[in-house]
GROMACS .gro file of C-alpha atoms in nm:
model
   81
    1MET     CA    1  -0.978   3.886  -5.429
    2ALA     CA    2  -0.652   3.904  -5.239
    3THR     CA    3  -0.471   4.232  -5.236
    4HIS     CA    4  -0.097   4.281  -5.249
    5SER     CA    5  -0.078   4.353  -4.875
    6THR     CA    6  -0.269   4.032  -4.798
    7LEU     CA    7  -0.025   3.824  -5.004
    8ASN     CA    8   0.272   3.980  -4.822
    9ARG     CA    9   0.121   3.891  -4.487
   10LEU     CA   10   0.042   3.530  -4.575
   11PRO     CA   11   0.381   3.373  -4.490
   12HIS     CA   12   0.393   3.565  -4.160
   13ASP     CA   13   0.044   3.444  -4.072
   14LEU     CA   14   0.135   3.085  -4.155
   15ARG     CA   15   0.437   3.101  -3.924
   16ASN     CA   16   0.219   3.217  -3.636
   17GLN     CA   17  -0.033   2.935  -3.663
   18ARG     CA   18  -0.095   2.726  -3.354
   19GLY     CA   19  -0.147   2.350  -3.335
   20PHE     CA   20   0.016   2.033  -3.460
   21THR     CA   21   0.066   1.908  -3.812
   22LEU     CA   22  -0.057   1.569  -3.924
   23ILE     CA   23   0.302   1.439  -3.938
   24GLU     CA   24   0.367   1.548  -3.578
   25LEU     CA   25   0.050   1.374  -3.463
   26MET     CA   26   0.138   1.056  -3.651
   27ILE     CA   27   0.491   1.049  -3.507
   28SER     CA   28   0.363   1.098  -3.153
   29LEU     CA   29   0.106   0.821  -3.209
   30VAL     CA   30   0.377   0.578  -3.325
   31ILE     CA   31   0.599   0.667  -3.027
   32GLY     CA   32   0.306   0.614  -2.791
   33LEU     CA   33   0.224   0.277  -2.946
   34LEU     CA   34   0.587   0.163  -2.918
   35LEU     CA   35   0.600   0.265  -2.552
   36SER     CA   36   0.271   0.087  -2.484
   37ALA     CA   37   0.395  -0.230  -2.653
   38ALA     CA   38   0.716  -0.220  -2.447
   39ILE     CA   39   0.521  -0.178  -2.123
   40VAL     CA   40   0.288  -0.469  -2.207
   41LYS     CA   41   0.590  -0.690  -2.293
   42ILE     CA   42   0.762  -0.605  -1.965
   43TYR     CA   43   0.441  -0.675  -1.771
   44ALA     CA   44   0.391  -1.012  -1.944
   45ASP     CA   45   0.752  -1.117  -1.883
   46THR     CA   46   0.736  -1.012  -1.519
   47SER     CA   47   0.413  -1.202  -1.452
   48GLN     CA   48   0.561  -1.514  -1.616
   49ILE     CA   49   0.868  -1.488  -1.392
   50TYR     CA   50   0.646  -1.458  -1.083
   51ARG     CA   51   0.446  -1.766  -1.185
   52PHE     CA   52   0.768  -1.962  -1.239
   53GLN     CA   53   0.910  -1.852  -0.904
   54GLY     CA   54   0.582  -1.953  -0.737
   55ALA     CA   55   0.603  -2.299  -0.894
   56VAL     CA   56   0.966  -2.339  -0.783
   57SER     CA   57   0.868  -2.233  -0.432
   58GLU     CA   58   0.584  -2.489  -0.431
   59VAL     CA   59   0.821  -2.767  -0.541
   60LYS     CA   60   1.070  -2.674  -0.270
   61LYS     CA   61   0.796  -2.663  -0.007
   62THR     CA   62   0.604  -2.981  -0.095
   63GLY     CA   63   0.845  -3.179  -0.309
   64VAL     CA   64   0.567  -3.229  -0.565
   65LEU     CA   65   0.583  -3.095  -0.916
   66PRO     CA   66   0.266  -2.905  -1.007
   67GLY     CA   67   0.078  -3.076  -1.288
   68LEU     CA   68   0.255  -3.407  -1.235
   69PRO     CA   69   0.011  -3.696  -1.282
   70ALA     CA   70  -0.094  -3.875  -0.964
   71SER     CA   71   0.049  -4.204  -1.099
   72HIS     CA   72   0.400  -4.058  -1.059
   73ARG     CA   73   0.346  -3.955  -0.698
   74SER     CA   74   0.418  -4.173  -0.399
   75PRO     CA   75   0.176  -4.189  -0.104
   76SER     CA   76   0.393  -3.939   0.083
   77GLY     CA   77   0.330  -3.685  -0.192
   78LYS     CA   78   0.683  -3.698  -0.328
   79PHE     CA   79   0.729  -3.781  -0.692
   80ARG     CA   80   0.877  -4.109  -0.804
   81LEU     CA   81   0.990  -4.231  -1.141
   0.00000   0.00000   0.00000
């Protein structure tokens, strides 16, 4: 059974506890997930931009649109309508 001196010490002992509460852990988890989602979004957007710039570079170099059917290309490789 708890004595009077033990009950007086209880709040002081609780204030000196070490570690994180469940709420603190949940908040840090949500912040980490939001940061991860932002990083993945930036990576996906950047890789899409690089692919687009590569396709533009290919069109400028060859004059042929990638994925254009062969029926729309002239013998010189240029596209025709």
